[in-house]
Short mmCIF file of C-alpha atoms and ligand atoms in Angstrom, two decimals:
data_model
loop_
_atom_site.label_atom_id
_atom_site.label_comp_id
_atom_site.label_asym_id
_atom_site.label_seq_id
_atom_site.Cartn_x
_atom_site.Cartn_y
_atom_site.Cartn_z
CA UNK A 1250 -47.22 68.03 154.77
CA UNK A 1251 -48.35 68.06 151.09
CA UNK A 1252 -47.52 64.80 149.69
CA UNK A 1253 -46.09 65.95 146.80
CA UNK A 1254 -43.19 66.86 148.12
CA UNK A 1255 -43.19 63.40 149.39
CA UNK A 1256 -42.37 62.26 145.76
CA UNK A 1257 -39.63 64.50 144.98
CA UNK A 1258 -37.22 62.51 148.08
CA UNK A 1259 -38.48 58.75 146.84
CA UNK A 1260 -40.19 55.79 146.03
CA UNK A 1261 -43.33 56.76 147.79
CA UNK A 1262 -45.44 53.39 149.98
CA UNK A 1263 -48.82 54.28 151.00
CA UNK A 1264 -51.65 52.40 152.08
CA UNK A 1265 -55.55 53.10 151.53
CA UNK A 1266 -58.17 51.99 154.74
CA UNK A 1267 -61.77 52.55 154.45
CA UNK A 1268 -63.50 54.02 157.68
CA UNK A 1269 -65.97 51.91 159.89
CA UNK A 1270 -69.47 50.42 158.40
CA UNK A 1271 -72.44 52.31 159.41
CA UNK A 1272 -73.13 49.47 162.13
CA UNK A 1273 -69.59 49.61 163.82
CA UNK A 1274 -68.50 52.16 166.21
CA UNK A 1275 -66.14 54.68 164.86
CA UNK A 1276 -62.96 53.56 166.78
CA UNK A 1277 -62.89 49.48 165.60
CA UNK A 1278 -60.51 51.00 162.94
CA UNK A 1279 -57.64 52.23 166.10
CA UNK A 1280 -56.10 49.09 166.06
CA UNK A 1281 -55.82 48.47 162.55
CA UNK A 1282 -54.33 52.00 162.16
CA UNK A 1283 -51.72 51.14 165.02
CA UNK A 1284 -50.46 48.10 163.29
CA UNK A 1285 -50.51 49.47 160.04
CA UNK A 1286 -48.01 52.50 161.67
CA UNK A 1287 -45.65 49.42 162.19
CA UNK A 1288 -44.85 49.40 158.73
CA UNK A 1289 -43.77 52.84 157.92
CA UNK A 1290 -46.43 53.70 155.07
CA UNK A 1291 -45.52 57.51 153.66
CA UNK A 1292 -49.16 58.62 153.80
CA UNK A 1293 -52.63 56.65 154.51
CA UNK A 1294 -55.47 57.43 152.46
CA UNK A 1295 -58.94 57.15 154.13
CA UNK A 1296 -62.01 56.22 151.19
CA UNK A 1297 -65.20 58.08 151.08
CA UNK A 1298 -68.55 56.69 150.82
CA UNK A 1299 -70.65 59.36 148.63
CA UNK A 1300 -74.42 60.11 149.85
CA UNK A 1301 -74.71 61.69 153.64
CA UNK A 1302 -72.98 63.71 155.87
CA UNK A 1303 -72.35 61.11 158.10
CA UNK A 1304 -69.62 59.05 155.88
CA UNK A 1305 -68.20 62.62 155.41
CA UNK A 1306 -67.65 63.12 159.04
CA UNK A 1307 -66.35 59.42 159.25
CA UNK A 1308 -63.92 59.81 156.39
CA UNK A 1309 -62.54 63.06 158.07
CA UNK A 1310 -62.55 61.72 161.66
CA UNK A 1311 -60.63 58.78 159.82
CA UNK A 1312 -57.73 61.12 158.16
CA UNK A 1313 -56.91 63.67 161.62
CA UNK A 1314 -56.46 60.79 162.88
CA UNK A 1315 -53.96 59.22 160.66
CA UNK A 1316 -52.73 62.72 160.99
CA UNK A 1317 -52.58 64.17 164.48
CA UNK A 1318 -52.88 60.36 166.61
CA UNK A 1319 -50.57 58.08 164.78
CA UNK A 1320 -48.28 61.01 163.10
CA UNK A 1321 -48.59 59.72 159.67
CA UNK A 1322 -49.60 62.31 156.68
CA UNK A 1323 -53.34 61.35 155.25
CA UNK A 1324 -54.80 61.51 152.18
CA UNK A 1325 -58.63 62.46 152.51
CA UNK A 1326 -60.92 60.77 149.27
CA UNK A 1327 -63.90 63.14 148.21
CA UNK A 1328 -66.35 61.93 145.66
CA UNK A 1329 -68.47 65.22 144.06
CA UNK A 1330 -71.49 63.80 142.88
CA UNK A 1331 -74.28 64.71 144.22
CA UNK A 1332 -73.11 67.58 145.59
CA UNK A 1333 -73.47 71.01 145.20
CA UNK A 1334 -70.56 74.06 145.28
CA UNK A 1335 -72.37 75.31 148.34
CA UNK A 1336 -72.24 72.16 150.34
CA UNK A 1337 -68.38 71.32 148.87
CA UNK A 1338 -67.18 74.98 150.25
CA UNK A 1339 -68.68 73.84 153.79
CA UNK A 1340 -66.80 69.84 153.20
CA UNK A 1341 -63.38 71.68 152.47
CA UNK A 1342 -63.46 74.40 154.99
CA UNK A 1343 -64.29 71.07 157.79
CA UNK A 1344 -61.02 69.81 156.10
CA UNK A 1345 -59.48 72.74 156.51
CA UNK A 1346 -59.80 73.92 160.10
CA UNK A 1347 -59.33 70.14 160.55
CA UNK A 1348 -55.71 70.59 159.57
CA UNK A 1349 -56.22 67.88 156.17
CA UNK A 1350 -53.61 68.97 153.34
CA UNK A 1351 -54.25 66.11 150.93
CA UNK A 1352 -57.57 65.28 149.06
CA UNK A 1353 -57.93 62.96 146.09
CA UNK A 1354 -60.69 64.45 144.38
CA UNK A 1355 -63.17 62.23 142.69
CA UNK A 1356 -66.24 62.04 140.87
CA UNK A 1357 -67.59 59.05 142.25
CA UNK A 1358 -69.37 56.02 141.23
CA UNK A 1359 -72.66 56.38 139.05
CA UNK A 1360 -75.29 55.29 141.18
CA UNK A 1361 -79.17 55.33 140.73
CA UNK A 1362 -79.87 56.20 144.12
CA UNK A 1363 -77.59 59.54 143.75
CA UNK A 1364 -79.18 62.75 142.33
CA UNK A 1365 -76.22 63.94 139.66
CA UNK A 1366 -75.59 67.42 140.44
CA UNK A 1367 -75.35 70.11 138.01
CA UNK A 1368 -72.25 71.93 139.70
CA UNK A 1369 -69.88 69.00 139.50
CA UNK A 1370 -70.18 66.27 136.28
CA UNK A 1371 -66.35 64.74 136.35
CA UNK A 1372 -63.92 64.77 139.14
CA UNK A 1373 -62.06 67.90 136.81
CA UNK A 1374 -64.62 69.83 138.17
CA UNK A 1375 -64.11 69.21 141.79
CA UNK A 1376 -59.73 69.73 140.95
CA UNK A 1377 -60.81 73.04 139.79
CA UNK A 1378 -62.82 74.09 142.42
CA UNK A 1379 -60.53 72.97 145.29
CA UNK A 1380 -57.66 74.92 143.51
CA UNK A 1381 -59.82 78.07 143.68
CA UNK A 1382 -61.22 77.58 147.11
CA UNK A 1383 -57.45 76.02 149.00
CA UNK A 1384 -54.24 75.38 149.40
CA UNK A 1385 -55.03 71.57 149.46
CA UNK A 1386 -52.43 69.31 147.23
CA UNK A 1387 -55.07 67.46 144.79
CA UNK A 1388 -54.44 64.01 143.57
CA UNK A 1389 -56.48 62.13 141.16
CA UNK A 1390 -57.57 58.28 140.30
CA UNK A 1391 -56.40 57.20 136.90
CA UNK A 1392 -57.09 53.89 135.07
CA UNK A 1393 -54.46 51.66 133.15
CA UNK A 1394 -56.77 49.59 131.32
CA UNK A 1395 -58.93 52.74 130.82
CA UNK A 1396 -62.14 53.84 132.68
CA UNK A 1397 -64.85 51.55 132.09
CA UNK A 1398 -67.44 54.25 131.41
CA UNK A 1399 -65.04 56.17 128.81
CA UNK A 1400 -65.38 55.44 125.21
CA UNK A 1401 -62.14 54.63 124.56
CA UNK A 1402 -58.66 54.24 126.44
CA UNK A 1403 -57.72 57.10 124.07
CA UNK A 1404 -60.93 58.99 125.15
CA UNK A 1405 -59.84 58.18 129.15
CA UNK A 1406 -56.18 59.68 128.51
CA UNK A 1407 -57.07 62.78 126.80
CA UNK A 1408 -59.65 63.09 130.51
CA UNK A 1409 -57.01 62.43 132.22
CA UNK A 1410 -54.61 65.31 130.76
CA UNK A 1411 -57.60 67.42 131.59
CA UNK A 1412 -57.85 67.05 135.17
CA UNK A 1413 -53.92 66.98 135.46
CA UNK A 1414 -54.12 70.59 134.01
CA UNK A 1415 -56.78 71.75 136.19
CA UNK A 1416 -54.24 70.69 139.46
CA UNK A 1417 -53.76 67.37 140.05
CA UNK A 1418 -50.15 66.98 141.46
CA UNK A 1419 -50.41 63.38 141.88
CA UNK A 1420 -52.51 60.32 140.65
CA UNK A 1421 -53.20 56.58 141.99
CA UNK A 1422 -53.76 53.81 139.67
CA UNK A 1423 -56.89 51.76 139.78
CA UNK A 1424 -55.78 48.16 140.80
CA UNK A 1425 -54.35 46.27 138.12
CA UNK A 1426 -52.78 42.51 137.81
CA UNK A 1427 -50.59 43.01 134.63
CA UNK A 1428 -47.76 45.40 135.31
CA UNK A 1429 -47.35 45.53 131.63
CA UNK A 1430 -50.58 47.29 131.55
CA UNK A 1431 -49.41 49.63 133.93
CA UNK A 1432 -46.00 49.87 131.77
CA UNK A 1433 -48.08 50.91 128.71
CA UNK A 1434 -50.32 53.45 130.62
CA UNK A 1435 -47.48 55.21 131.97
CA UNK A 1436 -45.57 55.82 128.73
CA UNK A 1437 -48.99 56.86 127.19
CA UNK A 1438 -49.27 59.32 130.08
CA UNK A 1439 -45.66 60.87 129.50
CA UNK A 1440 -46.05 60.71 125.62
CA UNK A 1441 -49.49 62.79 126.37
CA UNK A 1442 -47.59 65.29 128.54
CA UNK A 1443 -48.85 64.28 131.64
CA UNK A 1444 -45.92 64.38 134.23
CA UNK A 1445 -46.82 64.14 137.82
CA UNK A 1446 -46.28 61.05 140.05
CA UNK A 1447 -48.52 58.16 139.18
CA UNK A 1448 -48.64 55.70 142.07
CA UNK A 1449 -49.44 51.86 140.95
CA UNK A 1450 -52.46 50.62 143.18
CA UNK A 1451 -51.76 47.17 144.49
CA UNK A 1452 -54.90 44.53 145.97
CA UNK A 1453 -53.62 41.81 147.25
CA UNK A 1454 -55.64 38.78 146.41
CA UNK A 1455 -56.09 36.12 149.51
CA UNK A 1456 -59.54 34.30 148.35
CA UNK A 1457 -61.35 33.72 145.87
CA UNK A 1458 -64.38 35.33 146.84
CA UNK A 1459 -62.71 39.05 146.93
CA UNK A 1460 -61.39 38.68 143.44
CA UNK A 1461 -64.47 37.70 141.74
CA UNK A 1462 -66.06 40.84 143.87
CA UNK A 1463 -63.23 42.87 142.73
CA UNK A 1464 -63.55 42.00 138.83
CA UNK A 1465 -67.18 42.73 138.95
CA UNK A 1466 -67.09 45.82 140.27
CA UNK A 1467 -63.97 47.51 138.69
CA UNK A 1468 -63.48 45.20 135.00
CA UNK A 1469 -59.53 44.33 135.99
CA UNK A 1470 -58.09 42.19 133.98
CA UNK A 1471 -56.70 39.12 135.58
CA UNK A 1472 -53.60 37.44 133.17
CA UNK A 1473 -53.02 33.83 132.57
CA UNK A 1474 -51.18 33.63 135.86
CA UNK A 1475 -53.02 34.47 137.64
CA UNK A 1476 -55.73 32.62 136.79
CA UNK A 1477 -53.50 29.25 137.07
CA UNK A 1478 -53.09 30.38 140.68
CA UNK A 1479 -56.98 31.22 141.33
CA UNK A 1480 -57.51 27.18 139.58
CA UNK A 1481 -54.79 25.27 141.76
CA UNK A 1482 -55.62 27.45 144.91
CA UNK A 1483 -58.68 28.93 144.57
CA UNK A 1484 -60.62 26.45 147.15
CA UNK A 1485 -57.74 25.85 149.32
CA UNK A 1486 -58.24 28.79 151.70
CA UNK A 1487 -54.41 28.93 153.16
CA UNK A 1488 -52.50 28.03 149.80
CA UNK A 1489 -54.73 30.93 148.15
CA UNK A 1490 -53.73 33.24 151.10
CA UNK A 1491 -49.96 32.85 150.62
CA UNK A 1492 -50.38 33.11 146.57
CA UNK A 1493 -52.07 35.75 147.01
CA UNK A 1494 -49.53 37.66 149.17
CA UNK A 1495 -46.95 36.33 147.08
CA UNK A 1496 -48.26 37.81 143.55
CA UNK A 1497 -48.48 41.47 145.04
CA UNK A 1498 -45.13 41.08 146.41
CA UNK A 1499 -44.01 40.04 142.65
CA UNK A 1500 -46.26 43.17 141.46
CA UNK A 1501 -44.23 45.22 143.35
CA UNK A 1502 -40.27 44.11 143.33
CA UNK A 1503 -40.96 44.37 139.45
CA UNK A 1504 -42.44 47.88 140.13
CA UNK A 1505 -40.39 49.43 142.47
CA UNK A 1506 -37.38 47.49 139.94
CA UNK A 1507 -39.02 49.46 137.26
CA UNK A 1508 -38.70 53.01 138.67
CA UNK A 1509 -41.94 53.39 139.62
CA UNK A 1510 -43.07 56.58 141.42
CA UNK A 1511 -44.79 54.77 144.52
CA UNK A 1512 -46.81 51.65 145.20
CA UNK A 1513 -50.12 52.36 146.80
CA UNK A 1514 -51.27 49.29 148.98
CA UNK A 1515 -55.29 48.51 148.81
CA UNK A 1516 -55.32 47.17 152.17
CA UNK A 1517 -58.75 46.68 152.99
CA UNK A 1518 -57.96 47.12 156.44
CA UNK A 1519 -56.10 44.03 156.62
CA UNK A 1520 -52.77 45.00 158.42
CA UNK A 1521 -51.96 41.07 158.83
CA UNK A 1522 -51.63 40.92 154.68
CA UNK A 1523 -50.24 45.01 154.52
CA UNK A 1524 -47.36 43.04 157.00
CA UNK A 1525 -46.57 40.45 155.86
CA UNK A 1526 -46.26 42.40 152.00
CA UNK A 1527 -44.17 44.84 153.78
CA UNK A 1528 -41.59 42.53 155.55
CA UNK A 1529 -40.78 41.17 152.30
CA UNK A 1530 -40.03 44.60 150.26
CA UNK A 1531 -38.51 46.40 152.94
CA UNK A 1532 -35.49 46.38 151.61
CA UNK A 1533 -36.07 47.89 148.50
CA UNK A 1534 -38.25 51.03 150.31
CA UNK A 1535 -35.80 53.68 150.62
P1 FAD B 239 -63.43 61.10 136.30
O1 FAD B 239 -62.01 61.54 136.27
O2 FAD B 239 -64.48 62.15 136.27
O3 FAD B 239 -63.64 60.06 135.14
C1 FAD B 239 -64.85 59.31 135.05
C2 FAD B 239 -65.21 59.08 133.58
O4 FAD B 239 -65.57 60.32 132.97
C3 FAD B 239 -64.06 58.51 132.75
O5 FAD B 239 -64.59 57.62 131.82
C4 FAD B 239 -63.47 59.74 132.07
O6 FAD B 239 -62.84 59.43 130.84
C5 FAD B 239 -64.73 60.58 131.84
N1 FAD B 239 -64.44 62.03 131.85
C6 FAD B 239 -63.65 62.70 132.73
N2 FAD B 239 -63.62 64.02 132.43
C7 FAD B 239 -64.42 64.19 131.36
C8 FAD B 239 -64.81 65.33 130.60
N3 FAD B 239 -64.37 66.55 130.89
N4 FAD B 239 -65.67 65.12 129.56
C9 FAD B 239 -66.14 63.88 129.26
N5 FAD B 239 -65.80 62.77 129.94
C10 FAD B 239 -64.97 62.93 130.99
N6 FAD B 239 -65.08 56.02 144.75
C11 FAD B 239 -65.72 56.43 145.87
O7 FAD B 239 -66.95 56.61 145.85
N7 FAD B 239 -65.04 56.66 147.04
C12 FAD B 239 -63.69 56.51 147.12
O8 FAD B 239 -63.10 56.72 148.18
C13 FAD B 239 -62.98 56.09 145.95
N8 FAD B 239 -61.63 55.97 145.95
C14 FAD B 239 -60.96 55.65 144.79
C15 FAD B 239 -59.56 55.62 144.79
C16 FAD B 239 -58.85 55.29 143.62
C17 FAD B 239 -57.33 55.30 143.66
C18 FAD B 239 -59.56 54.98 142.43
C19 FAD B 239 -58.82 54.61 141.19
C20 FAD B 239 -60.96 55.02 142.41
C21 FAD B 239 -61.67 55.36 143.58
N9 FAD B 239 -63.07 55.44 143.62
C22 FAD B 239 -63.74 55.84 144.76
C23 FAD B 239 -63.85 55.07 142.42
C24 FAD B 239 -64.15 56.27 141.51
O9 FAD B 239 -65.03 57.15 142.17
C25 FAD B 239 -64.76 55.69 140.24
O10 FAD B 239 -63.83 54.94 139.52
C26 FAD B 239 -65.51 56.66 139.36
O11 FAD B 239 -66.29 55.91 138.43
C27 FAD B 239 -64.64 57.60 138.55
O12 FAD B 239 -64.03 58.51 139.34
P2 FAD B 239 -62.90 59.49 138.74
O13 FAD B 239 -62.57 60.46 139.79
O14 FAD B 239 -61.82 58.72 138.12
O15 FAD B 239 -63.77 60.22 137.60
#
């Protein structure tokens, strides 16, 4: 099933898992996908580590199995860097006899050890290409507080129009802390004539150590409340668990409150904290 026509019936829940590290074996993620079916997600998307075939094959293996085993529509990630048009035609006809519908196309993190490739410079130029060489339904990342390589949020939204035009039908927030943020973004976005879903992407926080690997890496803003919680709780493993939980579920009443298109779950594999999240907004998922 494409997933946007997903959108058009609701409020859209999906979750994001990442496939095996190179040192496990392929099927240590089984069980975590057979919990995670427990809570009714709309789609699954499966991340993509660029460089190699091998995380290809894993991120694919990853998504027919969302798809064909546990019955659930996937979303397959692609990052383009790196690679050329000749080896993307060969990665989308694998998706393709593979029976995958969905890819969010990316460009990928900049990365020393990655030779840039000429054919593909911004994740617009992967949209394009799939839309001339599928029938895939393309969605795209997007960034509330802007992208931290663009040179202004202005800059970022103007991108973003860009690779909405070229095909995106659907896009996923980077995670965010401050709904207002997200708020602000989104009316930006429809003032700039960009009208497809946009999905808020929710991490759960449950230590200390994840957020401050989180910040570093992606430049989220945390708010003043969040920071009280991270100073009363932060060393108390268990209380900083249960904030944790509880935040995101706050992030998302007010979300879902707020009309928003769908929540997209960062799970990090962790079906115990993708539960317990879902038992408490089940309600409100219809
Ligand atoms: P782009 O849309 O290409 O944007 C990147 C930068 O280039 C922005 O600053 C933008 O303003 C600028 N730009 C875009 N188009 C143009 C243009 N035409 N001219 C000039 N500047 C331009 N990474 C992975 O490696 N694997 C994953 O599985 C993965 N999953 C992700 C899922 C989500 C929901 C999100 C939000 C991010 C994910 N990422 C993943 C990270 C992503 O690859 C990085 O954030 C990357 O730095 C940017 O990717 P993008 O597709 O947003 O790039």
């Amino acid at each position: 099933m494409k997933l946007t026509d997903l959108f058009k019936k609701k409020q859209v829940f999906s979750f994001e898992v990442f496939p095996p590290k190179r040192t496990a074996p392929i099927d240590s993620i089984y069980n975590t996908l057979d919990e995670l079916k427990n809570f009714k997600p709309d789609f699954i998307s499966v991340t993509y580590g660029a460089g190699g075939s091998e995380n290809f094959e894993k991120t694919l293996h990853v998504a027919k199995t969302i798809k064909d085993k546990c019955k659930i529509e996937s979303l397959a990630h692609l990052s383009c860097i790196g690679l050329n048009k000749e080896d993307m035609y060969k990665l989308l006809s694998e998706f393709r006899e593979n029976g995958i519908e969905n890819i969010l196309a990316l460009r990928g993190d900049l990365n020393p050890s990655i030779k840039l490739s000429k054919d593909f410079r911004h994740a617009v130029d992967l949209v394009e290409f799939i839309r001339e060489n599928g029938d895939f339904d393309i969605a795209g990342a997007c960034y509330p507080e802007g992208h931290p390589d663009a040179e202004s949020f202005e800059a970022d939204l103007k991108n973003l129009k860009y690779k909405v035009d070229a095909g995106c039908t659907h896009l996923i927030t980077q995670l965010f802390y401050d709904n207002e943020d997200f708020y602000y973004f989104r009316d930006r976005c429809e003032k700039a004539g960009i009208d497809v879903p946009i999905e808020a992407g929710i991490m759960p926080v449950v230590n200390k150590a994840q957020i401050e690997r989180t910040v570093s890496l992606c430049g989220a803003r945390l708010p003043s409340k969040f920071l009280r919680i991270m100073d009363k709780y932060g060393d108390k493993p268990e209380s900083m668990h249960a904030a944790g939980i509880a935040y995101a579920v706050d992030q998302i009443v007010d979300l879902l409150t707020q009309g928003t298109d769908g929540i997209h779950l960062y799970t990090m594999n962790r079906s115990d904290v993708a539960g317990r999240i879902y038992n408490n907004i089940s309600p409100l998922l219809m």
